């Protein structure tokens, strides 16, 4: 679940339930336009935050991805 904490409303912004076994880690891009999530199955999903649609999906062979991060450049 993505909650809106910036306005301190706690309003639910998105429910991302289509990530397979569940996302273990999430990271927003520096500009806030994208969200990357990683799961124990090795699935990494990149979404745009304006409408939460999937832009890209990658699968890592041999195990789960326990962390995702964006580089400042």
PDB file of C-alpha atoms in Angstrom:
ATOM      1  CA  UNK A   1       0.000   0.000   0.000  1.00  0.00           C
ATOM      2  CA  UNK A   2       1.206   3.496  -0.819  1.00  0.00           C
ATOM      3  CA  UNK A   3      -0.032   6.089   1.674  1.00  0.00           C
ATOM      4  CA  UNK A   4       0.050   9.851   1.244  1.00  0.00           C
ATOM      5  CA  UNK A   5       2.222  11.031   4.119  1.00  0.00           C
ATOM      6  CA  UNK A   6       3.241  14.313   2.470  1.00  0.00           C
ATOM      7  CA  UNK A   7      -0.122  15.884   3.271  1.00  0.00           C
ATOM      8  CA  UNK A   8      -0.367  14.022   6.596  1.00  0.00           C
ATOM      9  CA  UNK A   9      -3.735  12.632   5.561  1.00  0.00           C
ATOM     10  CA  UNK A  10      -2.708   8.976   5.516  1.00  0.00           C
ATOM     11  CA  UNK A  11      -4.972   8.610   2.482  1.00  0.00           C
ATOM     12  CA  UNK A  12      -4.411   5.479   0.443  1.00  0.00           C
ATOM     13  CA  UNK A  13      -2.794   6.488  -2.874  1.00  0.00           C
ATOM     14  CA  UNK A  14      -2.344   3.067  -4.431  1.00  0.00           C
ATOM     15  CA  UNK A  15      -2.613  -0.613  -3.656  1.00  0.00           C
ATOM     16  CA  UNK A  16       0.006  -2.515  -5.628  1.00  0.00           C
ATOM     17  CA  UNK A  17      -1.229  -6.083  -5.323  1.00  0.00           C
ATOM     18  CA  UNK A  18       0.008  -7.356  -8.680  1.00  0.00           C
ATOM     19  CA  UNK A  19       3.618  -7.954  -7.646  1.00  0.00           C
ATOM     20  CA  UNK A  20       3.463 -11.733  -7.374  1.00  0.00           C
ATOM     21  CA  UNK A  21       4.542 -12.963  -3.939  1.00  0.00           C
ATOM     22  CA  UNK A  22       4.811  -9.428  -2.602  1.00  0.00           C
ATOM     23  CA  UNK A  23       7.264  -6.584  -2.689  1.00  0.00           C
ATOM     24  CA  UNK A  24       9.958  -6.645  -0.015  1.00  0.00           C
ATOM     25  CA  UNK A  25      11.608  -3.336  -0.880  1.00  0.00           C
ATOM     26  CA  UNK A  26      10.562  -0.143  -2.659  1.00  0.00           C
ATOM     27  CA  UNK A  27      12.396   3.010  -3.749  1.00  0.00           C
ATOM     28  CA  UNK A  28      11.157   6.237  -5.327  1.00  0.00           C
ATOM     29  CA  UNK A  29      13.227   7.953  -8.004  1.00  0.00           C
ATOM     30  CA  UNK A  30      14.834  11.252  -6.888  1.00  0.00           C
ATOM     31  CA  UNK A  31      12.146  13.248  -8.731  1.00  0.00           C
ATOM     32  CA  UNK A  32       9.314  11.063  -7.383  1.00  0.00           C
ATOM     33  CA  UNK A  33       8.124  10.141 -10.876  1.00  0.00           C
ATOM     34  CA  UNK A  34       8.931   6.419 -10.602  1.00  0.00           C
ATOM     35  CA  UNK A  35       8.730   3.641  -8.056  1.00  0.00           C
ATOM     36  CA  UNK A  36      10.870   0.503  -8.177  1.00  0.00           C
ATOM     37  CA  UNK A  37       9.826  -2.554  -6.169  1.00  0.00           C
ATOM     38  CA  UNK A  38      11.664  -5.830  -5.596  1.00  0.00           C
ATOM     39  CA  UNK A  39      10.324  -9.210  -4.484  1.00  0.00           C
ATOM     40  CA  UNK A  40      11.662 -12.433  -3.013  1.00  0.00           C
ATOM     41  CA  UNK A  41      10.977 -14.192  -6.320  1.00  0.00           C
ATOM     42  CA  UNK A  42      13.497 -11.950  -8.119  1.00  0.00           C
ATOM     43  CA  UNK A  43      10.906  -9.733  -9.808  1.00  0.00           C
ATOM     44  CA  UNK A  44      11.698  -6.018 -10.117  1.00  0.00           C
ATOM     45  CA  UNK A  45       8.904  -3.711 -11.286  1.00  0.00           C
ATOM     46  CA  UNK A  46       9.270  -0.061 -12.341  1.00  0.00           C
ATOM     47  CA  UNK A  47       6.083   2.043 -12.230  1.00  0.00           C
ATOM     48  CA  UNK A  48       5.250   5.640 -12.962  1.00  0.00           C
ATOM     49  CA  UNK A  49       3.677   7.304  -9.949  1.00  0.00           C
ATOM     50  CA  UNK A  50       1.187   9.498 -11.809  1.00  0.00           C
ATOM     51  CA  UNK A  51      -1.105   6.536 -12.480  1.00  0.00           C
ATOM     52  CA  UNK A  52       0.849   3.608 -10.973  1.00  0.00           C
ATOM     53  CA  UNK A  53       1.046   1.752 -14.290  1.00  0.00           C
ATOM     54  CA  UNK A  54       3.902  -0.704 -14.927  1.00  0.00           C
ATOM     55  CA  UNK A  55       6.593   0.618 -17.238  1.00  0.00           C
ATOM     56  CA  UNK A  56       9.087  -2.211 -16.997  1.00  0.00           C
ATOM     57  CA  UNK A  57       9.452  -5.598 -15.407  1.00  0.00           C
ATOM     58  CA  UNK A  58      12.700  -7.510 -14.904  1.00  0.00           C
ATOM     59  CA  UNK A  59      13.360 -10.913 -13.447  1.00  0.00           C
ATOM     60  CA  UNK A  60      16.626 -11.773 -11.740  1.00  0.00           C
ATOM     61  CA  UNK A  61      17.643 -15.399 -12.120  1.00  0.00           C
ATOM     62  CA  UNK A  62      18.693 -17.419  -9.129  1.00  0.00           C
ATOM     63  CA  UNK A  63      16.877 -15.768  -6.282  1.00  0.00           C
ATOM     64  CA  UNK A  64      15.181 -12.806  -4.795  1.00  0.00           C
ATOM     65  CA  UNK A  65      16.012  -9.165  -4.892  1.00  0.00           C
ATOM     66  CA  UNK A  66      16.097  -7.822  -1.382  1.00  0.00           C
ATOM     67  CA  UNK A  67      16.886  -4.203  -2.245  1.00  0.00           C
ATOM     68  CA  UNK A  68      16.353  -1.595  -4.938  1.00  0.00           C
ATOM     69  CA  UNK A  69      17.730   1.946  -5.150  1.00  0.00           C
ATOM     70  CA  UNK A  70      18.057   4.826  -7.575  1.00  0.00           C
ATOM     71  CA  UNK A  71      21.325   6.527  -8.367  1.00  0.00           C
ATOM     72  CA  UNK A  72      21.292  10.327  -8.087  1.00  0.00           C
ATOM     73  CA  UNK A  73      22.577  10.596 -11.645  1.00  0.00           C
TER      74      UNK A  73
END
